[in-house]
XYZ file of C-alpha atoms in Angstrom:
180
model
C -73.634 -18.485 -25.361
C -70.044 -19.728 -25.386
C -69.974 -19.511 -29.181
C -70.263 -15.730 -28.733
C -67.724 -15.606 -25.857
C -70.409 -14.525 -23.394
C -68.530 -16.457 -20.703
C -66.121 -13.500 -20.542
C -68.848 -10.945 -19.769
C -68.368 -9.254 -16.373
C -71.795 -10.379 -15.113
C -71.030 -14.009 -15.942
C -67.556 -13.788 -14.402
C -69.187 -12.809 -11.104
C -70.850 -16.246 -11.128
C -68.063 -18.213 -12.790
C -64.624 -16.634 -12.314
C -63.172 -19.550 -14.320
C -65.276 -18.323 -17.298
C -66.675 -21.768 -18.032
C -70.062 -23.450 -18.019
C -71.917 -24.798 -16.195
C -72.675 -22.164 -13.615
C -75.876 -21.545 -11.693
C -77.608 -18.968 -9.568
C -80.177 -20.301 -7.110
C -82.612 -17.406 -6.906
C -84.285 -18.967 -3.840
C -81.107 -18.862 -1.752
C -78.864 -16.382 -3.566
C -76.156 -19.033 -3.932
C -74.145 -18.922 -7.149
C -71.816 -21.735 -8.130
C -69.475 -22.782 -10.901
C -68.078 -26.239 -11.739
C -70.319 -29.208 -12.376
C -69.239 -31.250 -9.341
C -69.988 -28.418 -6.916
C -73.300 -27.709 -8.648
C -74.355 -31.372 -8.541
C -73.466 -31.702 -4.853
C -75.316 -28.480 -4.022
C -78.449 -29.570 -5.881
C -78.319 -33.069 -4.346
C -78.117 -31.595 -0.856
C -80.799 -28.995 -1.536
C -83.278 -31.508 -2.965
C -82.328 -34.533 -0.885
C -82.052 -36.542 -4.109
C -79.347 -38.214 -6.196
C -76.818 -38.651 -3.382
C -76.937 -41.719 -1.152
C -76.608 -41.529 2.617
C -74.220 -43.215 5.063
C -71.288 -45.186 3.674
C -72.884 -45.142 0.203
C -72.328 -41.372 0.196
C -68.589 -42.013 0.026
C -68.985 -44.578 -2.729
C -70.860 -41.986 -4.789
C -68.285 -39.357 -3.879
C -65.356 -41.485 -5.063
C -66.991 -42.070 -8.465
C -67.868 -38.382 -8.746
C -64.236 -37.525 -7.983
C -63.103 -40.029 -10.617
C -65.185 -38.111 -13.122
C -63.685 -34.815 -11.986
C -60.076 -36.047 -11.943
C -59.969 -38.678 -14.703
C -63.017 -39.062 -16.920
C -63.504 -35.383 -17.775
C -59.881 -34.256 -18.110
C -58.557 -37.361 -19.860
C -61.474 -37.873 -22.243
C -61.395 -34.149 -22.956
C -57.766 -34.507 -24.010
C -58.651 -37.526 -26.160
C -61.326 -35.377 -27.828
C -58.846 -32.581 -28.419
C -55.991 -34.613 -29.840
C -58.273 -36.787 -31.971
C -60.380 -34.006 -33.468
C -58.926 -30.551 -32.962
C -55.195 -31.199 -33.210
C -54.886 -34.102 -35.633
C -51.442 -35.076 -36.872
C -49.713 -32.534 -34.589
C -48.622 -34.976 -31.917
C -49.067 -38.677 -32.455
C -47.584 -39.209 -28.996
C -50.305 -37.091 -27.339
C -53.097 -38.633 -29.401
C -51.960 -42.172 -28.568
C -51.431 -41.318 -24.889
C -54.949 -39.963 -24.392
C -56.687 -42.617 -26.494
C -54.872 -45.270 -24.460
C -55.950 -43.545 -21.245
C -59.531 -43.309 -22.554
C -59.567 -47.078 -23.084
C -58.162 -47.618 -19.579
C -60.889 -45.416 -18.074
C -63.587 -47.216 -20.057
C -62.169 -50.471 -18.688
C -62.439 -49.229 -15.085
C -66.035 -48.120 -15.675
C -66.877 -51.381 -17.462
C -65.665 -53.397 -14.483
C -67.606 -51.259 -12.013
C -70.804 -51.409 -14.049
C -70.450 -55.186 -14.212
C -70.682 -55.208 -10.416
C -73.585 -52.812 -9.916
C -76.347 -51.024 -11.815
C -74.925 -47.522 -11.407
C -71.549 -46.114 -10.522
C -72.426 -45.505 -6.872
C -74.424 -48.721 -6.456
C -78.050 -49.639 -6.967
C -79.331 -46.066 -7.378
C -78.797 -43.400 -10.030
C -76.709 -40.589 -8.537
C -74.670 -37.480 -9.196
C -71.772 -39.766 -10.162
C -73.771 -41.065 -13.134
C -75.007 -37.589 -14.032
C -71.458 -36.234 -14.117
C -69.942 -39.165 -16.017
C -72.594 -40.036 -18.600
C -72.200 -36.957 -20.851
C -68.517 -37.680 -21.362
C -69.259 -41.202 -22.511
C -71.865 -39.927 -24.952
C -68.851 -38.971 -27.087
C -67.347 -42.464 -27.158
C -66.649 -42.205 -30.893
C -64.545 -39.099 -30.253
C -62.404 -41.179 -27.899
C -61.777 -43.847 -30.576
C -63.781 -46.295 -28.477
C -66.108 -48.976 -29.782
C -68.862 -49.021 -27.184
C -69.673 -52.559 -28.336
C -66.492 -53.640 -26.533
C -68.067 -52.480 -23.250
C -71.447 -54.205 -22.746
C -71.865 -53.045 -19.136
C -71.230 -49.434 -20.082
C -73.606 -49.820 -23.036
C -76.392 -51.120 -20.768
C -75.835 -48.239 -18.307
C -75.476 -45.665 -21.084
C -78.716 -46.635 -22.826
C -80.670 -46.792 -19.581
C -79.588 -43.262 -18.709
C -80.111 -42.036 -22.290
C -83.752 -43.099 -22.019
C -84.415 -40.974 -18.920
C -86.762 -38.048 -19.632
C -84.571 -35.509 -17.842
C -81.498 -36.610 -19.803
C -83.374 -36.302 -23.078
C -84.606 -32.813 -22.150
C -81.180 -31.658 -21.003
C -78.967 -33.176 -23.670
C -79.430 -30.339 -26.150
C -78.548 -27.628 -23.632
C -77.309 -24.953 -23.896
C -77.844 -25.544 -27.629
C -79.144 -28.403 -29.748
C -76.460 -30.892 -30.783
C -78.457 -33.317 -32.888
C -79.829 -35.773 -30.356
C -78.351 -38.359 -28.059
C -75.939 -40.715 -29.833
C -77.051 -44.333 -29.629
C -74.635 -47.215 -30.027
C -75.541 -50.081 -32.285
C -76.275 -53.086 -30.074
């Protein structure tokens, strides 16, 4: 429970030295991992699902890396400067909101070309990216300006596994749904 600072407990730090979630322990193999990208790649390889093969592997990988290097960090900063540090730095707020809109534009273009980020199939790239976009309002983004993202977002939001997992590790009030 990160609200109780349990991520600093010695037992958790053995799994996640960066003291952040997510982290997993695979009790079948004894493997423990931190960081969502590593966890998603591990689970995709273990199950043989959610990661394309051949050249499509690299397409999925590039969109997963975009999430790791751009979507997560930049939208996280937009969240912070819009909601947790208001009026402290208009420069920072404007910088990250502008970057959020740029990122949404890149994703909008991609999702106008294909059903999912990595192509025709749902993959780890979508799994990693979707939760960040579920906070579009926090990024000062009108999802109505991005019809391809909206289509993709709603399709993923309707998946049973996404609905079951959205309130983890604690309930947050349900999946936000844009007005379409």
